[in-house]
Backbone as ProteinMPNN parsed JSONL, in Angstrom:
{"seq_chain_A": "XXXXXXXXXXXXXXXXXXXXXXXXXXXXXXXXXXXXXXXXXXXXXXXXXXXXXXXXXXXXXXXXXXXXXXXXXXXXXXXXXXXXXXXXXXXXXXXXXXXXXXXXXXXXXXXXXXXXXXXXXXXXXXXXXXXXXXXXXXXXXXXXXXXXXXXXXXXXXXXXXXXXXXXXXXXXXXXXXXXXXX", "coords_chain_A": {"N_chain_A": [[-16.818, 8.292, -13.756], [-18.01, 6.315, -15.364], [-18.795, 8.4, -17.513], [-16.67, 9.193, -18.63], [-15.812, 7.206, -19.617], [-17.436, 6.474, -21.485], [-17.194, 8.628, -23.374], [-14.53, 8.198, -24.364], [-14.793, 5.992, -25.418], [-16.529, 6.697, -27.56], [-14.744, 8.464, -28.974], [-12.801, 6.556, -29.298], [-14.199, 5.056, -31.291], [-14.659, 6.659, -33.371], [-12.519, 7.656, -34.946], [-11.617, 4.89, -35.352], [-12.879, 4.801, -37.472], [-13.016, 6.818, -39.13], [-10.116, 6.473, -39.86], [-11.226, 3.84, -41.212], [-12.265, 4.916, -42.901], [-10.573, 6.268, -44.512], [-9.992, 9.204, -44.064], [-8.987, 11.437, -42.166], [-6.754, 10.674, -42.506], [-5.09, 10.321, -44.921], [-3.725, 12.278, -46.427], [-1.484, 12.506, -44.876], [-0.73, 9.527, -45.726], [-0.669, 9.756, -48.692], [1.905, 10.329, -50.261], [2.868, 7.821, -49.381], [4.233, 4.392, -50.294], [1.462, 2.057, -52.247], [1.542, -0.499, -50.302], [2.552, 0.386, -47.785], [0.785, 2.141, -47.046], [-1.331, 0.503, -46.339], [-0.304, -1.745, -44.84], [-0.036, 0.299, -42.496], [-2.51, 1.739, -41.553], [-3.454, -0.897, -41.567], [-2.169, -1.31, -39.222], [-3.035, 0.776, -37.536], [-5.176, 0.396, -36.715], [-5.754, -2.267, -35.557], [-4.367, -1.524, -33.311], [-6.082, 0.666, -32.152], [-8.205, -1.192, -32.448], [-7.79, -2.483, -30.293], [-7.479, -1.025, -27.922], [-10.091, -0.243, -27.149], [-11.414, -2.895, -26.805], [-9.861, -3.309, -24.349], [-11.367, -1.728, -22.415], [-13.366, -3.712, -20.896], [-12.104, -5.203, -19.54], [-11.251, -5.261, -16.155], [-8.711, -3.651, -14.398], [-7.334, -5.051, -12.366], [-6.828, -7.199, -13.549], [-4.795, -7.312, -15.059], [-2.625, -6.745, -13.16], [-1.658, -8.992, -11.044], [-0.192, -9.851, -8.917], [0.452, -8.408, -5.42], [0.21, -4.728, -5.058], [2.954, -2.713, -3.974], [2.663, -1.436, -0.498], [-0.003, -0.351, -1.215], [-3.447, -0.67, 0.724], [-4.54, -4.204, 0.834], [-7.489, -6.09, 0.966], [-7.769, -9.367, 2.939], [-7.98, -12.58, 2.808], [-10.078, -14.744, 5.475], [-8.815, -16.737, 5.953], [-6.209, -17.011, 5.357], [-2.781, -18.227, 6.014], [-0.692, -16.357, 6.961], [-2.38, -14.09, 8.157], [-3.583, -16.022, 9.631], [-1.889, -16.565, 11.894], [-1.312, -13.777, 12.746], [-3.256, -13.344, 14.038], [-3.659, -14.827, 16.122], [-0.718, -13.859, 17.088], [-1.491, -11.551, 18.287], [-3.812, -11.726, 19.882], [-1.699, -13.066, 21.114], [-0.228, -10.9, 22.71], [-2.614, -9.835, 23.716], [-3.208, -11.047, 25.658], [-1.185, -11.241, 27.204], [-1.011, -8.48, 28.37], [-3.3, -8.585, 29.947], [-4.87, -8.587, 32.538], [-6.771, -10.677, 33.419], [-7.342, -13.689, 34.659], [-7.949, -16.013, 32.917], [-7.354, -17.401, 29.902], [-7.382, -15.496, 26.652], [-9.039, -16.034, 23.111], [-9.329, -15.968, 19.636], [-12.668, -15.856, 18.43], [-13.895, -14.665, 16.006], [-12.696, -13.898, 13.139], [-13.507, -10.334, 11.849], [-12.584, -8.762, 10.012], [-9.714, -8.823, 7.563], [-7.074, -6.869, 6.439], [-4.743, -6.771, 4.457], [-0.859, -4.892, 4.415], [2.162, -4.31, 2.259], [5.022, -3.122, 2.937], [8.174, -3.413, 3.574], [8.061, -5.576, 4.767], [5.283, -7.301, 5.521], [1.854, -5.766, 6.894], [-0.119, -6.722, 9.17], [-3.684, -5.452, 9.581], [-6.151, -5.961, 11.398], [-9.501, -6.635, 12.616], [-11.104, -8.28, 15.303], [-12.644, -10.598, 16.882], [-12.494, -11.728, 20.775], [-12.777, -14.104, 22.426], [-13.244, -15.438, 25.944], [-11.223, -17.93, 27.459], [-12.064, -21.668, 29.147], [-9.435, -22.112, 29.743], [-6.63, -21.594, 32.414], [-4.516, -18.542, 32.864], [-1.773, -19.508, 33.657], [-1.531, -22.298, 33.135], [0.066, -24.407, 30.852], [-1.067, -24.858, 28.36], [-2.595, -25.745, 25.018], [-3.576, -22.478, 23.121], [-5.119, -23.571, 20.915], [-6.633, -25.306, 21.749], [-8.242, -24.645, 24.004], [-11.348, -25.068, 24.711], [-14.336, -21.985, 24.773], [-15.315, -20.146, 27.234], [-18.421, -21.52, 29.424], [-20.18, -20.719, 31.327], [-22.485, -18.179, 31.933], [-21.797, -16.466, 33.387], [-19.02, -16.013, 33.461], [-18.171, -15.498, 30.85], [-16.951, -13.64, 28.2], [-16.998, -11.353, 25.798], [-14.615, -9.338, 23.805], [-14.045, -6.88, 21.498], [-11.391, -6.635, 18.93], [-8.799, -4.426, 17.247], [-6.412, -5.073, 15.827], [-2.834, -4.773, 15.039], [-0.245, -5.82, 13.227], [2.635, -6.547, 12.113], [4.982, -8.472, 10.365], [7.6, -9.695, 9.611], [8.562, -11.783, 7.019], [11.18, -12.799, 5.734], [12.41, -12.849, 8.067], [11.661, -14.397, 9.91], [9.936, -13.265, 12.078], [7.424, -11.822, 13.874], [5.28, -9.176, 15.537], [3.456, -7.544, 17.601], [2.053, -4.278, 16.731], [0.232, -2.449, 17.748], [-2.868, -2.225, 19.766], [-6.283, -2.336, 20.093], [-8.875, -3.084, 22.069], [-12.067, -3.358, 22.781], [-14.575, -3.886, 24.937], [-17.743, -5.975, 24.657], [-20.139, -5.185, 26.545], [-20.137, -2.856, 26.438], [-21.882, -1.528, 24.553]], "CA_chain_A": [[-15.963, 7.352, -14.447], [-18.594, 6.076, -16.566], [-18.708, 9.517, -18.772], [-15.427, 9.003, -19.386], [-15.37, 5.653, -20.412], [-18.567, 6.629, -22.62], [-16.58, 9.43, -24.334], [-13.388, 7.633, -24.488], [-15.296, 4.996, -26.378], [-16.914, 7.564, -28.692], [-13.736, 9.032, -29.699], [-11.988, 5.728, -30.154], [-15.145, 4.746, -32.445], [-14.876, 7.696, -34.572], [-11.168, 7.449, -35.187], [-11.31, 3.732, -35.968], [-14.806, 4.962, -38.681], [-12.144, 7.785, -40.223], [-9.096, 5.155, -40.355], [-11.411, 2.997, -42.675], [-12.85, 5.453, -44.169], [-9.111, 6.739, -44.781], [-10.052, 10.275, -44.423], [-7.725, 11.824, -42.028], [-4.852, 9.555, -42.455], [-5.29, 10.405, -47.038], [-2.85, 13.575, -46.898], [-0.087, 11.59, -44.76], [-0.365, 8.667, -46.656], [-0.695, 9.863, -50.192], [3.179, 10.194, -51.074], [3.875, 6.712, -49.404], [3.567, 3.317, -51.472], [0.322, 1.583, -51.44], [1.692, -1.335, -49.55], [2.83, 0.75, -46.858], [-0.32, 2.175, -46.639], [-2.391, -0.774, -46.329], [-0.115, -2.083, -43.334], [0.027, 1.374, -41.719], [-3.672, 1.632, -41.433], [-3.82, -1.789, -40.595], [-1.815, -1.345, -38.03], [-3.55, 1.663, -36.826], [-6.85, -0.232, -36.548], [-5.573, -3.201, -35.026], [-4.102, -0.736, -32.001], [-7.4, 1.299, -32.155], [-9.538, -2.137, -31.675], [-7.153, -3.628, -28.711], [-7.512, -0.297, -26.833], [-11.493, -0.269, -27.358], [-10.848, -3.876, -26.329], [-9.443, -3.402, -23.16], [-12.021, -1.037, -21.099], [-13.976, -5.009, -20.591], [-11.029, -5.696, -18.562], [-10.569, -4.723, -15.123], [-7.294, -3.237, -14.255], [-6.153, -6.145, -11.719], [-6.43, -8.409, -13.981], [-3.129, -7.459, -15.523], [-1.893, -6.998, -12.154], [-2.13, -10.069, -10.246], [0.573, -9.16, -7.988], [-0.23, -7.252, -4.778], [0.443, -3.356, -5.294], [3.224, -2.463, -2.173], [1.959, -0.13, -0.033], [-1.553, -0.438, -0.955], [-4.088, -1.66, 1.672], [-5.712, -5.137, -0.084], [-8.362, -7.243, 1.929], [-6.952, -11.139, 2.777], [-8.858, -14.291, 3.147], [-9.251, -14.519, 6.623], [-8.112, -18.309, 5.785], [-4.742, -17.079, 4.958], [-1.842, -18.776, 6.869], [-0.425, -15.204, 7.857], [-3.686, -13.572, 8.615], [-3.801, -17.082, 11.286], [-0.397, -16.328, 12.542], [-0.764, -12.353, 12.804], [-4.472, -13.521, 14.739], [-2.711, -15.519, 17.073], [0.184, -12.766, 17.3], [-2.55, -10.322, 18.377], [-4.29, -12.148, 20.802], [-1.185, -13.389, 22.284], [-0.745, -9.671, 23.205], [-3.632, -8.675, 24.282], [-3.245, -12.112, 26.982], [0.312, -10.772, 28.395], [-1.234, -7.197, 28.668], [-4.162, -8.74, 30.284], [-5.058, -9.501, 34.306], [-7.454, -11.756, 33.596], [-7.099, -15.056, 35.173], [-8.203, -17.145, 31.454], [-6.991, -16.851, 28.434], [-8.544, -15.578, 25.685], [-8.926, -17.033, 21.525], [-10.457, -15.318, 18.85], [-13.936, -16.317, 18.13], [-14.591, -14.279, 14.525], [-12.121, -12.484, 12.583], [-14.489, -9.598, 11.109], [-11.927, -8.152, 9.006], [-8.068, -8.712, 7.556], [-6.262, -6.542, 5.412], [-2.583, -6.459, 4.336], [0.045, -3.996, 3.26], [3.389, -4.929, 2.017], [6.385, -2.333, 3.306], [9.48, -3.53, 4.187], [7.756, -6.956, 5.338], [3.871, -7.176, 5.895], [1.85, -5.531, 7.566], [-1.527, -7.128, 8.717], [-4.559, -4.798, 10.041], [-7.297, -7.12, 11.497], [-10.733, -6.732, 13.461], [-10.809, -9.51, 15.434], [-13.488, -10.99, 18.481], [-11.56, -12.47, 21.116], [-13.283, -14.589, 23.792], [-12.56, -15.663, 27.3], [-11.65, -19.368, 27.414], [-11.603, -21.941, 30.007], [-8.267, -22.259, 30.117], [-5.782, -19.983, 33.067], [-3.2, -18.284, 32.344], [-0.795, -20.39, 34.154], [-1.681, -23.27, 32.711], [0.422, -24.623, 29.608], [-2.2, -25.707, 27.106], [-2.591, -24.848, 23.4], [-4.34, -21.724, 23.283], [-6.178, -23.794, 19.691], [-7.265, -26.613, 22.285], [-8.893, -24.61, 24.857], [-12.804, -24.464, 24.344], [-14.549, -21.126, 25.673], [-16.245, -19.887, 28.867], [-19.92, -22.063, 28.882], [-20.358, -20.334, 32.362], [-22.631, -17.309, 31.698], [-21.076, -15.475, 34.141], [-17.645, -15.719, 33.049], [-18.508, -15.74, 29.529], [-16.791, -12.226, 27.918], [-16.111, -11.233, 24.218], [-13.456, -8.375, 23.116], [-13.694, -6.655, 19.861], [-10.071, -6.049, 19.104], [-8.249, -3.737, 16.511], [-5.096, -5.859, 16.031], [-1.897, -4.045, 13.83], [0.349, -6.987, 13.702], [4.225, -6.589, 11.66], [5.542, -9.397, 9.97], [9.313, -9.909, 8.372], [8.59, -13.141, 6.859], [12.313, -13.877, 5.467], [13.264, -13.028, 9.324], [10.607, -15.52, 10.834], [9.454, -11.95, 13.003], [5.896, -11.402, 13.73], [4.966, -8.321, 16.236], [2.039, -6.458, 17.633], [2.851, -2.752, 17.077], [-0.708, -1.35, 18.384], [-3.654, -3.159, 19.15], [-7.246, -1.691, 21.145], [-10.067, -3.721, 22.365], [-13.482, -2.565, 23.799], [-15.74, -4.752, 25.696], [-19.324, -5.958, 23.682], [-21.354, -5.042, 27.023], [-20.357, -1.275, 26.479], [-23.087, -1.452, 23.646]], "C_chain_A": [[-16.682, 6.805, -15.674], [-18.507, 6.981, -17.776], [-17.509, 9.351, -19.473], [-15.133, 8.404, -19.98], [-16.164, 6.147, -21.859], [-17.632, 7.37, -23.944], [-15.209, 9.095, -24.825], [-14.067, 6.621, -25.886], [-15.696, 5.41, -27.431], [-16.049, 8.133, -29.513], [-12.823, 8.179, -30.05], [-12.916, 4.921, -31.526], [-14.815, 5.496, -33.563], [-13.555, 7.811, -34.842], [-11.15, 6.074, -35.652], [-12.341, 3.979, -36.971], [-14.063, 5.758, -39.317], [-10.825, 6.912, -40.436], [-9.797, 4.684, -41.745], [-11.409, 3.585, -43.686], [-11.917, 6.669, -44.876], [-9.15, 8.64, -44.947], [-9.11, 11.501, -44.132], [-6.171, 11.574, -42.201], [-4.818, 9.972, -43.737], [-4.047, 11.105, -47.03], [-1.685, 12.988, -46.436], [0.41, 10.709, -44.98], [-0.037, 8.896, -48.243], [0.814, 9.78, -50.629], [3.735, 8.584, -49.774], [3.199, 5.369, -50.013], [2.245, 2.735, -50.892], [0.451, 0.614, -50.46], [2.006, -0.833, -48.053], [1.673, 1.317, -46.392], [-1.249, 1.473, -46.138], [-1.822, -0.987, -44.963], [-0.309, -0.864, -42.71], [-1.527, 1.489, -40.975], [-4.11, -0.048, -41.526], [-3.332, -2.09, -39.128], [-2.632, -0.465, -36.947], [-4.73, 1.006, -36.292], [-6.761, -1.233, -35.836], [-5.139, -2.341, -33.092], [-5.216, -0.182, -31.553], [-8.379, 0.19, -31.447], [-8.946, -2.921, -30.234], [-7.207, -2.351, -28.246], [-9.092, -0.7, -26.884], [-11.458, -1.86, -26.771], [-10.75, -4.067, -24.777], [-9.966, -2.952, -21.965], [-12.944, -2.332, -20.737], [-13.545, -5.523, -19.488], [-10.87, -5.254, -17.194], [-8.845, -4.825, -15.04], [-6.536, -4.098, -13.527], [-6.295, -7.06, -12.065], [-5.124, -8.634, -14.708], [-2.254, -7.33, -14.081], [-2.023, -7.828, -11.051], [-1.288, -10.355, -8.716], [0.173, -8.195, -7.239], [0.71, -5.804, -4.808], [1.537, -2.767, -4.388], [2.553, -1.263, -2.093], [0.389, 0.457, -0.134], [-2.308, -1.54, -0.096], [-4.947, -3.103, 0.673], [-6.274, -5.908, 1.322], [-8.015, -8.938, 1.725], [-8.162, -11.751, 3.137], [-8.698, -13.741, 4.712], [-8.908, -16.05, 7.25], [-6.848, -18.68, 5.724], [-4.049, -17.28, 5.904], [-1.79, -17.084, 7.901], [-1.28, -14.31, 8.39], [-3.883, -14.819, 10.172], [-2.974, -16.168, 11.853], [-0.924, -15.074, 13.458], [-2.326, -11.981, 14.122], [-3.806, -13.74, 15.854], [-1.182, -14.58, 17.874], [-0.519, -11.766, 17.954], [-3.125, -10.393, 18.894], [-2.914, -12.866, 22.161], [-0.476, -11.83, 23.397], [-1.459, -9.237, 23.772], [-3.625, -10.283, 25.85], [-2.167, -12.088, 27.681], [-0.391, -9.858, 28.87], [-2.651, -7.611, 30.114], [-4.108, -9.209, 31.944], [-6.237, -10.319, 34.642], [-6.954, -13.278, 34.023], [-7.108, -16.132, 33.595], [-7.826, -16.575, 30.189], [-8.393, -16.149, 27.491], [-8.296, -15.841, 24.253], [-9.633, -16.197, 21.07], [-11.307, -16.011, 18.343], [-14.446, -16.243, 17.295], [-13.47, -13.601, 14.332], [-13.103, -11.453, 11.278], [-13.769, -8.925, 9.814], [-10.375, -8.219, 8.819], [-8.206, -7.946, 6.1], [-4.843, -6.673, 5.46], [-1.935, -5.309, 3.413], [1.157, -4.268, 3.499], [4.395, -3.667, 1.743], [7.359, -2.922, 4.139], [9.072, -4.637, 5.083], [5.789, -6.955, 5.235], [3.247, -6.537, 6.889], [0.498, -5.535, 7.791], [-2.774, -5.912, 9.927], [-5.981, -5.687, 10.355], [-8.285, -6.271, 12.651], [-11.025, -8.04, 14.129], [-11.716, -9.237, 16.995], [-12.75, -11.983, 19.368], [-12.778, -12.675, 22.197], [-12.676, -15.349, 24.982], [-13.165, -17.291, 27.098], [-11.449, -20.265, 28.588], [-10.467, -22.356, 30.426], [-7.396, -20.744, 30.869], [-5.006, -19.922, 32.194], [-1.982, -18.717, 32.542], [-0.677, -21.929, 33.478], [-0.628, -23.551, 31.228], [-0.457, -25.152, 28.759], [-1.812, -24.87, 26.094], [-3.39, -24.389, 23.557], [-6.111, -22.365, 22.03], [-6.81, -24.829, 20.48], [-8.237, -26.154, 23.232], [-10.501, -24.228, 24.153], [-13.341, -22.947, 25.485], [-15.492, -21.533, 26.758], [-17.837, -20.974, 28.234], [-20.661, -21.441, 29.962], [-20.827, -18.822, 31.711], [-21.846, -15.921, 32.217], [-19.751, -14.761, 34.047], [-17.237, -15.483, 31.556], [-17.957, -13.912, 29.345], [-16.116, -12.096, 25.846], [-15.737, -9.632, 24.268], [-13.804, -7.997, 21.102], [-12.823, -5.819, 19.9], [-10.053, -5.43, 17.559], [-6.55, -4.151, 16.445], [-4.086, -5.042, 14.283], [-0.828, -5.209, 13.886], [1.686, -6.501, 12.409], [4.526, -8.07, 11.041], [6.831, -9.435, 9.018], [9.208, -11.472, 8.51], [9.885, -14.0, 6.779], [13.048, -13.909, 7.234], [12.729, -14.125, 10.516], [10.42, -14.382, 12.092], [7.971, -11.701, 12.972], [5.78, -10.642, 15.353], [3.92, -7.726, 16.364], [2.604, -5.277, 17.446], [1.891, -1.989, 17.564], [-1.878, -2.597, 18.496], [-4.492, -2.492, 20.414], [-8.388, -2.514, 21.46], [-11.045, -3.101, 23.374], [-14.212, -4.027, 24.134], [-17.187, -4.526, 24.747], [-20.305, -5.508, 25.353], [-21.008, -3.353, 27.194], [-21.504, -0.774, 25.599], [-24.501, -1.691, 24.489]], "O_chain_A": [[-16.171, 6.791, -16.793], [-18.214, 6.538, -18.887], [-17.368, 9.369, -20.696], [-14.328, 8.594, -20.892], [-15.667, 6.189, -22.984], [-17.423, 6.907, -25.065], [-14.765, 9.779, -25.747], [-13.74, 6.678, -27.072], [-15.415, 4.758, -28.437], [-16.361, 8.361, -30.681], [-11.991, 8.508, -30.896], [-12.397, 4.358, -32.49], [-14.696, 4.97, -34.67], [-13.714, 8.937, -35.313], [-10.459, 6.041, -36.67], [-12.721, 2.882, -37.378], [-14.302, 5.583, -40.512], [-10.642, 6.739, -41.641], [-9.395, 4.887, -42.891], [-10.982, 3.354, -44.817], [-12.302, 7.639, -45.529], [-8.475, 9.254, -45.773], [-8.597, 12.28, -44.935], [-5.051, 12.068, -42.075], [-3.596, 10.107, -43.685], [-3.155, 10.544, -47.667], [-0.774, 12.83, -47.249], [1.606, 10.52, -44.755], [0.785, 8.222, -48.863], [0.946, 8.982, -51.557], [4.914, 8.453, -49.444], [1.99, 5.226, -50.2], [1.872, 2.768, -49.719], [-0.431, 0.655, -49.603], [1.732, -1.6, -47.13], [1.414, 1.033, -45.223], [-2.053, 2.027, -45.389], [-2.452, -0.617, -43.973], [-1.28, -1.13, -42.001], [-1.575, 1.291, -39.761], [-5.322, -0.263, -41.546], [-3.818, -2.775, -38.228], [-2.861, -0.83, -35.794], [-5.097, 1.354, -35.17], [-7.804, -1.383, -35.2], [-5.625, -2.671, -32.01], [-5.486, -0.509, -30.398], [-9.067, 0.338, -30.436], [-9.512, -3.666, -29.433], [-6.19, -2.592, -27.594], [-9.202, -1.868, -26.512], [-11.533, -1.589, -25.572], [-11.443, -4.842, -24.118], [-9.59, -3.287, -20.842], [-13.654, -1.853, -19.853], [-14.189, -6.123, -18.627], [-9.849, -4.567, -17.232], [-8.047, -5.677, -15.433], [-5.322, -4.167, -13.719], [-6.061, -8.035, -11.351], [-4.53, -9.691, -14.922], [-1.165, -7.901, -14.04], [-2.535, -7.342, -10.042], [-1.719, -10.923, -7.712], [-0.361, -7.199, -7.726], [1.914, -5.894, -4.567], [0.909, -1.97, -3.691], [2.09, -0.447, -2.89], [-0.2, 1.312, 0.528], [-2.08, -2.749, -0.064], [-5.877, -2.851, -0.093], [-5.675, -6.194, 2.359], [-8.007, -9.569, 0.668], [-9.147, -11.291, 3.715], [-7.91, -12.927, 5.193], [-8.781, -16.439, 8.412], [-6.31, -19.778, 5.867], [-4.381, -16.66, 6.915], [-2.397, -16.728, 8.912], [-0.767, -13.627, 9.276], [-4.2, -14.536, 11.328], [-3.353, -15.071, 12.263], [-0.996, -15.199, 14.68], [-2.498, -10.969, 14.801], [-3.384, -12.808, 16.539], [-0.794, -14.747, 19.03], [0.269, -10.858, 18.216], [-3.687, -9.31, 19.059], [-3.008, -13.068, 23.372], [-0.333, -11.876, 24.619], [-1.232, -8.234, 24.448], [-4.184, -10.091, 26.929], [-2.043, -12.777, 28.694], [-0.664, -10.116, 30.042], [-2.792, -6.868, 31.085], [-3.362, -10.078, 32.397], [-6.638, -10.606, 35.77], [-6.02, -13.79, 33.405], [-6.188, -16.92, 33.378], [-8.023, -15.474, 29.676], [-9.621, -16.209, 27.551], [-7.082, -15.898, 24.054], [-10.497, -15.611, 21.722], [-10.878, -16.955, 17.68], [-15.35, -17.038, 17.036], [-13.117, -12.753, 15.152], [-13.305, -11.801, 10.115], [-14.37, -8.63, 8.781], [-9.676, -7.765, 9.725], [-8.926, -8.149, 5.122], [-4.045, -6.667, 6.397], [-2.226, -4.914, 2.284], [1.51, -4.506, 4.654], [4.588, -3.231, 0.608], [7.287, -2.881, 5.367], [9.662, -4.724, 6.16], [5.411, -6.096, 4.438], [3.866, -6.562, 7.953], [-0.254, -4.814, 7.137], [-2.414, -5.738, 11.092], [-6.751, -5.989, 9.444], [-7.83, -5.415, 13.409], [-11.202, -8.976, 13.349], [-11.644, -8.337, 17.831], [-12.366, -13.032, 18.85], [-13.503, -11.807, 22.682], [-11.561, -15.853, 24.853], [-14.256, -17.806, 26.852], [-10.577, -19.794, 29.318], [-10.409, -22.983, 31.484], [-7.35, -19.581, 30.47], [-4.713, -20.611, 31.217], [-1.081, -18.42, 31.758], [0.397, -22.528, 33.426], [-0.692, -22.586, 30.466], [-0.247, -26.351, 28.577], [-1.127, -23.848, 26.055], [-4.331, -25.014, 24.047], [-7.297, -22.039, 22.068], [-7.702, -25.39, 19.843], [-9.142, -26.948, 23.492], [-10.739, -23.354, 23.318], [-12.92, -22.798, 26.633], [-16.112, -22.546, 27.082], [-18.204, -21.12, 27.068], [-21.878, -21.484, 29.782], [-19.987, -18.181, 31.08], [-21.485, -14.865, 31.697], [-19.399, -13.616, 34.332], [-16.074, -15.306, 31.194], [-18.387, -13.036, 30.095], [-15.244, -12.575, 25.121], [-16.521, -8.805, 24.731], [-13.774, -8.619, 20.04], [-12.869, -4.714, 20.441], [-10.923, -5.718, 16.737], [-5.661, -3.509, 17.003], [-4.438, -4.874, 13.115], [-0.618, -5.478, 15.069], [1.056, -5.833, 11.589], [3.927, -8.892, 11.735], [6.851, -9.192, 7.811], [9.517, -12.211, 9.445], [10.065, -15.127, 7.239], [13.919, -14.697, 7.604], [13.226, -14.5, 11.579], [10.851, -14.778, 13.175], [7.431, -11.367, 11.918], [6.109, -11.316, 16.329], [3.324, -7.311, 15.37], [3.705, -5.105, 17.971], [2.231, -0.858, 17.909], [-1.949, -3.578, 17.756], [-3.939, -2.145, 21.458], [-9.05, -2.429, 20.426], [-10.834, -2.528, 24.443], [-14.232, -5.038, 23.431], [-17.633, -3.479, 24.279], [-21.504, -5.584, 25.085], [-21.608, -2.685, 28.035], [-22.051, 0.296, 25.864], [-25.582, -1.662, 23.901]]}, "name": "protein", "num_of_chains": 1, "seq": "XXXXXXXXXXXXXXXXXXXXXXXXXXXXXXXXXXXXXXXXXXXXXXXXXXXXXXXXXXXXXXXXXXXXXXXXXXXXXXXXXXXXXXXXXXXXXXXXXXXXXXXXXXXXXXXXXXXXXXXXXXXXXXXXXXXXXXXXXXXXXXXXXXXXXXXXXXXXXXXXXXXXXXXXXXXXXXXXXXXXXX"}
């Protein structure tokens, strides 16, 4: 990518250095008035220095808007990144025959891609808390296991769905391995 840029840059140099120095442009200007000349080749030069200009720029800075369909990496501060956490653990605590819930402890990684609603891809550590599963509590109130024994962390692979204007949030896949398989 660099070569390219290099030679890109070299050939918009030497095109804005024959502009001034009116050499190729002479034969297609000569039968038009001088005034038209003057803007023409100022125009040319002014286009010439805003491309030369623009390789400074990264490309998402004109697009500040996310891309659909491309994967981008989220905060993992972002509201729907919570939600789609919480969506993704409350899954894996139906599926589950553990007696205690479990909360996520780190999210290691969120991305999002935007088809036909969101669609969040997370890494996510879930730990075993002292709260059952029978119990009604808020899953954000229970503190974890302090009991070595009962003490367990999950590193999950959470695919989570979201149709925001439908207020819909779904697991559609989600895998967790045990940390004492390491």
């Amino acid at each position: 990518m660099g070569i390219v840029l290099a030679l890109w840059r070299t050939a918009a140099h030497k095109l804005v250095v024959e502009v001034l120095l009116n050499r190729k442009l002479q034969c297609k200007l000569d039968s038009a008035s001088t005034d038209m000349r003057v803007s023409y080749q100022t125009l040319v030069l002014l286009f010439l220095a805003g491309l030369c200009s623009l390789e400074s720029y990264p490309v998402h800075t004109f697009f500040s808007r996310p891309i659909p369909g491309t994967l981008q990496n989220v905060s993992k501060n972002d509201t729907g990144v919570k939600e789609a956490v919480l969506t993704g653990t409350d899954s894996f605590n139906n599926k589950s025959n553990d007696a205690f819930l479990f909360r996520a402890s780190a999210v290691d990684e969120a991305k999002r891609q935007i088809v036909k609603g969101i669609r969040y891809i997370l890494e996510v550590e879930i730990s075993r808390t002292v709260c059952r599963k029978r119990s009604n509590t808020d899953l954000d109130n229970c503190p974890f296991q302090t009991d070595r024994l009962l003490q367990q962390t999950f590193f999950c692979h959470f695919d989570v769905w979201s149709i925001p204007w439908m207020k819909k949030m779904s697991t559609t896949d989600f895998e967790c391995r045990s940390n004492e398989i390491f």
